[in-house]
Amino acid sequence: MYIQDLVNKGGMKMKKIAVLTSGGDAPGMNAAIRAIMRVASRKGVEVYGIYDGYTGLVNGKIEKLKNIDVSEILSRGGTILGSSRLPEFKEDQVQMQAINQLKERGIEGLIVIGGDGTYRGALELSQKGICCVGIPGTIDNDINGTDETIGFHTALYNIVDAVNKLRDTSSSHHRCFVIEVMGNHKDSLALYSGIACGSEFIITKNTGYDEDYIIQMMDYYEKQQGKKHAIIIASEKMIDVEKLAERISKETHFSGRSIVLGHIQRGGSPVPQDRILASQMGQYAVELLLNHQSGYCVCKKDNHIVARKIEDALNDVSEIQERMYQLFNELV
Ligand SMILES: Nc1ncnc2c1ncn2[C@@H]1O[C@H](COP(=O)(O)OP(=O)(O)O)[C@@H](O)[C@H]1O
Ligand SMILES: O=P(O)(O)OC[C@H]1O[C@](O)(COP(=O)(O)O)[C@@H](O)[C@@H]1O
Ligand SMILES: [Mg+2]
């Protein structure tokens, strides 16, 4: 659905809205908060910041945002509102506590910025009568309804930057690096960084893991292709990177080394792509909310910013992924 269709629908004008960030922080969340604040205040709507995600919503850590609060935050990683994970938010009674906090303050609409988990929470709130809209903020890029999530490009940049450095040592010392990247059961970071870094292997849920085959191929790359370096990128929760590196050292001519990139991937100043995406999505989310499009989320599809139902965005099947695997296989 395009923005004009939604604008045409009209609706009662909201005077107070709120925003929260939830789940893993993602670079660009601040740019989205800034856009929400700027766009809403121009329309005469008050914006409340909810601190520490759903935890702050339940406990009433809610404050009216001033324009100065969103000054000089565009370039900052993390989230000025703070974030959290609150497993209890799945419980009806906890959700009702959150709803009461909003009602007590006369807040009529809520924008949540987060990943798939945050979206499930938003869906519950919207089913319980709160006008709620989602913005995808997660480095995992695991919301299939949108081609990109805020933070994904910065995390990818961080991984590529780290792998470039590891490659220097890899080539100089005839080493194979086995690198674990984040993604929480989803393969986007491993797949895209594998393409961007020219890795020899990627290991994801989709590729599966055949350790003997990897050893055999490492041997082939070294002996037949004369490679002096090798990079293997594994999605987290798939393998023990240290064990694979040890086996590579024992059974091939490469010396194997492993590294878990960890939270370094999630930090730092957002790259321009994330800042722009977040600004576009923040603006669009305000429009959606003011048009009472509860239970919708902002997506980027084929270069257009569009609205989709949260359920649809979560349950969609990604078509890009298959093409990207094909690309990886043709380049390796
Ligand atoms: N099924 C659910 N129902 C209600 N709230 C949920 C549900 N799943 C997750 N949440 C809430 O969303 C928060 C963030 O989810 P999480 O998966 O940790 O991060 P992300 O939103 O980035 O994927 C959780 O800590 C929880 O408070
Ligand atoms: O920071 P934590 O709590 O250790 O969580 C790590 C997880 O968070 C992420 O960085 C981001 O995940 P979410 O966006 O779903 O919160 C995952 O890639 C990773 O599995
Ligand atoms: Mg998630």
Coordinates of C-alpha atoms and ligand atoms in Angstrom, one line a residue:
M1 CA 0.0 0.0 0.0
Y2 CA 1.4 3.4 -0.9
I3 CA 1.4 6.4 1.4
Q4 CA -1.1 8.4 -0.7
D5 CA -3.7 5.6 -0.3
L6 CA -3.2 5.8 3.4
V7 CA -3.3 9.6 3.6
N8 CA -6.6 9.5 1.6
K9 CA -8.1 7.3 4.3
G10 CA -7.9 10.2 6.8
G11 CA -9.0 9.7 10.4
M12 CA -9.1 11.5 13.8
K13 CA -6.0 13.5 14.3
M14 CA -3.8 12.2 17.1
K15 CA -2.2 14.7 19.5
K16 CA 0.2 12.5 21.4
I17 CA 2.3 9.6 20.1
A18 CA 5.2 7.7 21.6
V19 CA 8.2 5.8 20.3
L20 CA 10.4 3.0 21.7
T21 CA 13.3 1.0 20.6
S22 CA 13.5 -2.7 21.5
G23 CA 15.5 -5.9 21.1
G24 CA 19.2 -5.6 20.0
D25 CA 20.2 -2.0 19.3
A26 CA 20.8 -1.2 15.7
P27 CA 22.8 1.7 14.1
G28 CA 20.3 4.0 12.6
M29 CA 17.7 3.7 15.3
N30 CA 18.5 7.3 16.4
A31 CA 18.0 8.6 12.9
A32 CA 14.5 7.0 13.0
I33 CA 13.7 8.6 16.3
R34 CA 14.9 12.0 15.0
A35 CA 12.8 11.7 11.9
I36 CA 9.7 10.7 14.0
M37 CA 10.2 13.7 16.3
R38 CA 10.9 16.2 13.5
V39 CA 8.0 15.0 11.2
A40 CA 5.4 14.7 14.1
S41 CA 6.3 18.1 15.7
R42 CA 5.9 19.9 12.4
K43 CA 2.4 18.5 12.3
G44 CA 1.7 19.7 15.9
V45 CA 1.9 16.3 17.4
E46 CA 3.6 15.7 20.8
V47 CA 6.2 12.8 20.8
Y48 CA 6.9 10.9 24.0
G49 CA 10.1 8.8 24.3
I50 CA 9.7 5.4 26.1
Y51 CA 13.0 4.4 27.7
D52 CA 14.4 0.8 27.6
G53 CA 11.9 -0.8 25.2
Y54 CA 8.9 -2.7 26.5
T55 CA 10.4 -2.7 30.0
G56 CA 10.1 1.1 30.1
L57 CA 6.6 1.0 28.7
V58 CA 5.5 -1.4 31.4
N59 CA 7.2 0.6 34.1
G60 CA 6.1 4.0 32.8
K61 CA 9.6 5.3 31.9
I62 CA 8.0 7.7 29.5
E63 CA 9.0 11.3 28.9
K64 CA 8.0 14.0 26.5
L65 CA 10.7 14.6 23.9
K66 CA 12.0 18.0 23.1
N67 CA 13.5 19.0 19.8
I68 CA 16.9 19.4 21.4
D69 CA 16.8 15.7 22.5
V70 CA 17.1 14.6 18.9
S71 CA 19.8 17.1 17.9
E72 CA 23.2 15.6 17.1
I73 CA 22.0 12.0 17.2
L74 CA 21.9 11.3 13.5
S75 CA 25.5 10.0 13.5
R76 CA 25.3 8.1 16.7
G77 CA 25.1 4.3 16.9
G78 CA 22.9 2.6 19.5
T79 CA 19.7 4.2 20.7
I80 CA 19.3 7.3 22.8
L81 CA 16.1 5.7 24.2
G82 CA 17.9 2.6 25.4
S83 CA 16.7 -0.9 24.7
S84 CA 15.9 -4.2 26.5
R85 CA 14.6 -7.7 26.1
L86 CA 11.6 -8.5 28.3
P87 CA 10.4 -12.1 27.9
E88 CA 7.4 -11.4 30.2
F89 CA 6.0 -9.1 27.6
K90 CA 4.4 -12.2 26.0
E91 CA 2.0 -12.3 29.0
D92 CA -1.4 -10.6 28.6
Q93 CA -1.3 -9.1 32.1
V94 CA 2.1 -7.4 31.4
Q95 CA 0.8 -6.1 28.1
M96 CA -2.2 -4.6 29.9
Q97 CA 0.1 -2.8 32.3
A98 CA 1.8 -1.3 29.3
I99 CA -1.5 -0.3 27.7
N100 CA -2.5 1.4 31.0
Q101 CA 0.7 3.5 31.0
L102 CA -0.2 4.8 27.6
K103 CA -3.8 5.5 28.5
E104 CA -3.0 7.3 31.7
R105 CA -0.9 9.8 29.7
G106 CA -3.4 10.1 26.9
I107 CA -1.0 8.7 24.4
E108 CA -3.0 7.6 21.3
G109 CA -0.4 5.9 19.1
L110 CA 2.9 4.0 19.4
I111 CA 5.8 3.5 17.1
V112 CA 8.0 0.5 17.9
I113 CA 11.5 0.2 16.3
G114 CA 12.9 -3.3 16.5
G115 CA 13.1 -6.7 15.0
D116 CA 10.8 -9.7 14.7
G117 CA 10.3 -10.1 18.5
T118 CA 9.4 -6.5 18.9
Y119 CA 6.9 -6.8 16.0
R120 CA 5.2 -9.7 17.8
G121 CA 4.8 -7.5 20.9
A122 CA 3.4 -4.7 18.7
L123 CA 0.9 -7.0 17.1
E124 CA -0.4 -8.0 20.6
L125 CA -0.7 -4.3 21.5
S126 CA -2.5 -3.5 18.3
Q127 CA -4.9 -6.5 18.8
K128 CA -5.6 -5.1 22.3
G129 CA -6.7 -1.8 20.8
I130 CA -3.5 0.3 20.9
C131 CA -2.8 2.0 17.6
C132 CA 0.7 0.7 16.9
V133 CA 3.1 0.8 13.9
G134 CA 6.4 -0.9 13.5
I135 CA 9.8 0.2 12.0
P136 CA 12.3 -2.6 11.3
G137 CA 15.4 -1.9 13.4
T138 CA 17.7 -4.9 13.6
I139 CA 21.1 -5.8 12.2
D140 CA 19.8 -9.3 11.4
N141 CA 17.7 -8.3 8.4
D142 CA 15.3 -11.0 9.4
I143 CA 12.0 -9.5 8.6
N144 CA 11.2 -10.9 5.2
G145 CA 8.6 -8.4 4.3
T146 CA 11.2 -5.7 3.9
D147 CA 14.3 -5.9 1.7
E148 CA 16.3 -4.0 4.3
T149 CA 16.2 -3.4 8.0
I150 CA 17.8 -0.4 9.8
G151 CA 21.3 -1.3 11.0
F152 CA 21.9 -4.2 8.6
H153 CA 24.1 -2.2 6.3
T154 CA 26.3 -0.8 9.1
A155 CA 26.7 -4.3 10.6
L156 CA 27.7 -5.5 7.2
Y157 CA 30.2 -2.7 6.8
N158 CA 31.6 -3.6 10.2
I159 CA 32.0 -7.3 9.2
V160 CA 33.6 -6.4 5.9
D161 CA 36.0 -4.0 7.6
A162 CA 37.0 -6.7 10.1
V163 CA 37.4 -9.4 7.4
N164 CA 39.6 -7.1 5.3
K165 CA 42.0 -6.9 8.2
L166 CA 41.9 -10.6 8.9
R167 CA 42.6 -11.3 5.2
D168 CA 45.9 -9.4 5.4
T169 CA 47.1 -11.8 8.1
S170 CA 45.5 -14.7 6.3
S171 CA 47.5 -14.1 3.1
S172 CA 50.8 -13.3 4.9
H173 CA 50.7 -16.4 7.1
H174 CA 49.0 -18.9 4.9
R175 CA 46.1 -19.0 7.2
C176 CA 42.4 -19.9 7.0
F177 CA 40.2 -17.8 9.2
V178 CA 36.9 -19.2 10.4
I179 CA 34.8 -16.2 11.3
E180 CA 31.5 -16.3 13.2
V181 CA 29.1 -13.5 12.5
M182 CA 25.7 -12.6 14.1
G183 CA 22.3 -13.2 12.6
N184 CA 20.3 -15.1 15.2
H185 CA 19.3 -18.1 13.0
K186 CA 19.0 -15.9 10.0
D187 CA 21.6 -15.9 7.2
S188 CA 21.6 -12.4 5.8
L189 CA 24.8 -11.2 7.5
A190 CA 26.7 -14.3 6.6
L191 CA 25.4 -14.5 3.1
Y192 CA 26.0 -10.8 2.2
S193 CA 29.3 -10.6 3.9
G194 CA 30.4 -13.8 2.2
I195 CA 29.7 -12.1 -1.1
A196 CA 31.2 -8.8 -0.1
C197 CA 34.4 -10.4 1.3
G198 CA 34.8 -13.1 -1.4
S199 CA 34.9 -15.8 1.2
E200 CA 35.6 -19.4 0.2
F201 CA 32.7 -20.7 2.3
I202 CA 29.6 -19.6 4.1
I203 CA 27.9 -21.8 6.6
T204 CA 24.3 -21.0 7.3
K205 CA 21.0 -22.8 8.1
N206 CA 20.4 -22.8 4.3
T207 CA 23.8 -24.2 3.3
G208 CA 23.9 -26.8 6.1
Y209 CA 27.2 -28.0 7.3
D210 CA 29.4 -30.8 5.9
E211 CA 32.7 -30.6 7.7
D212 CA 34.4 -33.3 5.7
Y213 CA 33.5 -31.5 2.5
I214 CA 34.9 -28.2 3.7
I215 CA 38.2 -29.9 4.7
Q216 CA 38.4 -31.6 1.3
M217 CA 37.7 -28.3 -0.5
M218 CA 40.3 -26.4 1.6
D219 CA 42.8 -29.0 0.5
Y220 CA 41.8 -28.5 -3.1
Y221 CA 42.0 -24.7 -2.9
E222 CA 45.5 -24.9 -1.5
K223 CA 46.9 -27.6 -3.7
Q224 CA 45.1 -27.2 -7.0
Q225 CA 44.4 -23.4 -6.9
G226 CA 47.5 -22.3 -5.0
K227 CA 45.5 -20.2 -2.6
K228 CA 47.6 -18.6 0.2
H229 CA 44.6 -17.5 2.2
A230 CA 41.1 -18.7 2.9
I231 CA 38.0 -17.1 4.7
I232 CA 35.1 -19.1 6.0
I233 CA 32.1 -17.1 7.3
A234 CA 29.8 -19.0 9.6
S235 CA 26.4 -17.7 10.9
E236 CA 26.2 -17.8 14.7
K237 CA 24.6 -20.9 16.4
M238 CA 25.7 -23.1 13.4
I239 CA 29.1 -24.5 14.3
D240 CA 32.0 -24.3 16.8
V241 CA 34.4 -22.1 14.8
E242 CA 37.3 -23.0 17.1
K243 CA 36.9 -26.8 16.4
L244 CA 36.7 -26.3 12.7
A245 CA 39.9 -24.1 12.7
E246 CA 41.7 -26.8 14.7
R247 CA 40.7 -29.5 12.2
I248 CA 41.8 -27.3 9.3
S249 CA 45.2 -26.9 10.9
K250 CA 45.5 -30.7 11.4
E251 CA 44.3 -31.9 8.1
T252 CA 45.2 -29.2 5.5
H253 CA 48.3 -27.1 4.8
F254 CA 46.5 -24.0 6.0
S255 CA 46.9 -23.0 9.6
G256 CA 43.4 -22.5 11.0
R257 CA 42.4 -19.6 13.2
S258 CA 39.0 -18.7 14.5
I259 CA 37.3 -15.5 15.6
V260 CA 33.9 -14.6 16.9
L261 CA 33.2 -11.0 15.8
G262 CA 30.5 -10.5 18.5
H263 CA 29.0 -7.2 19.4
I264 CA 31.5 -5.1 17.4
Q265 CA 29.2 -5.9 14.5
R266 CA 26.4 -4.0 16.1
G267 CA 28.2 -0.8 17.1
G268 CA 29.4 2.4 15.5
S269 CA 28.1 5.3 13.5
P270 CA 25.5 4.3 11.0
V271 CA 26.5 4.2 7.4
P272 CA 24.6 6.7 5.1
Q273 CA 22.4 3.9 3.8
D274 CA 21.1 3.2 7.3
R275 CA 20.6 6.9 8.1
I276 CA 18.6 7.5 5.0
L277 CA 16.6 4.4 5.3
A278 CA 15.8 5.2 9.0
S279 CA 14.8 8.8 8.1
Q280 CA 12.5 7.6 5.3
M281 CA 10.9 5.0 7.5
G282 CA 10.5 7.3 10.5
Q283 CA 8.7 9.8 8.3
Y284 CA 6.5 7.1 6.8
A285 CA 5.7 5.6 10.2
V286 CA 4.3 8.9 11.5
E287 CA 2.1 9.2 8.4
L288 CA 0.8 5.6 9.0
L289 CA 0.2 6.2 12.7
L290 CA -1.6 9.5 12.1
N291 CA -3.8 7.7 9.6
H292 CA -4.6 5.1 12.3
Q293 CA -3.0 2.2 10.3
S294 CA -2.6 0.0 13.4
G295 CA -0.9 -3.3 13.1
Y296 CA 1.1 -2.1 10.0
C297 CA 4.8 -1.8 9.6
V298 CA 7.1 0.1 7.3
C299 CA 8.9 -1.9 4.7
K300 CA 11.2 -1.2 1.8
K301 CA 10.2 -3.2 -1.3
D302 CA 11.9 -2.8 -4.7
N303 CA 13.2 0.6 -3.6
H304 CA 9.8 1.9 -2.4
I305 CA 8.8 2.6 1.1
V306 CA 5.5 0.8 1.7
A307 CA 3.2 -0.3 4.5
R308 CA 2.4 -4.0 5.2
K309 CA 0.5 -5.8 7.8
I310 CA 2.9 -6.9 10.6
E311 CA 1.8 -10.6 10.2
D312 CA 2.4 -10.5 6.5
A313 CA 5.8 -8.9 6.9
L314 CA 6.8 -11.6 9.4
N315 CA 5.5 -14.5 7.4
D316 CA 6.7 -13.4 4.0
V317 CA 9.2 -15.5 2.1
S318 CA 12.3 -13.7 0.9
E319 CA 12.9 -14.0 -2.8
I320 CA 16.2 -12.1 -2.8
Q321 CA 17.9 -14.7 -0.6
E322 CA 17.8 -17.5 -3.2
R323 CA 19.3 -15.2 -5.9
M324 CA 22.1 -14.2 -3.5
Y325 CA 23.0 -17.8 -2.7
Q326 CA 23.2 -18.4 -6.5
L327 CA 25.4 -15.4 -6.8
F328 CA 27.7 -16.6 -4.1
N329 CA 28.0 -20.0 -5.6
E330 CA 28.9 -18.6 -9.0
L331 CA 31.5 -16.3 -7.6
V332 CA 33.3 -18.7 -5.3
Ligands
LIG1 N1 5.6 -13.4 20.9 C1 5.8 -12.2 21.6 N2 4.8 -11.5 22.1 C2 5.0 -10.4 22.8 N3 6.2 -9.8 22.9 C3 7.2 -10.3 22.4 C4 7.1 -11.6 21.7 N4 8.4 -11.9 21.2 C5 9.2 -11.0 21.7 N5 8.5 -10.0 22.3 C6 9.1 -8.8 23.0 O1 10.0 -8.1 22.1 C7 11.3 -8.0 22.7 C8 12.3 -7.9 21.7 O2 12.4 -9.1 21.0 P1 13.8 -9.8 20.6 O3 13.5 -11.0 19.8 O4 14.7 -9.9 21.7 O5 14.5 -8.6 19.6 P2 14.1 -8.1 18.2 O6 12.8 -7.4 18.3 O7 15.2 -7.2 17.8 O8 13.9 -9.3 17.3 C9 11.3 -9.2 23.6 O9 12.3 -9.1 24.7 C10 9.9 -9.2 24.2 O10 9.8 -8.2 25.2
LIG2 O1 23.1 -8.7 22.5 P1 22.5 -10.0 22.9 O2 21.4 -9.9 23.8 O3 23.6 -10.8 23.4 O4 21.9 -10.7 21.6 C1 22.6 -11.1 20.5 C2 21.7 -11.2 19.4 O5 21.3 -9.9 19.0 C3 21.5 -9.6 17.6 O6 22.7 -8.9 17.5 C4 20.4 -8.8 17.1 O7 19.1 -9.5 17.2 P2 17.8 -8.8 17.4 O8 17.8 -7.6 16.5 O9 16.7 -9.8 17.1 O10 17.7 -8.3 18.8 C5 21.6 -11.0 17.0 O11 22.3 -11.0 15.8 C6 22.2 -11.8 18.1 O12 21.9 -13.2 18.1
MG3 MG 15.2 -10.5 16.1

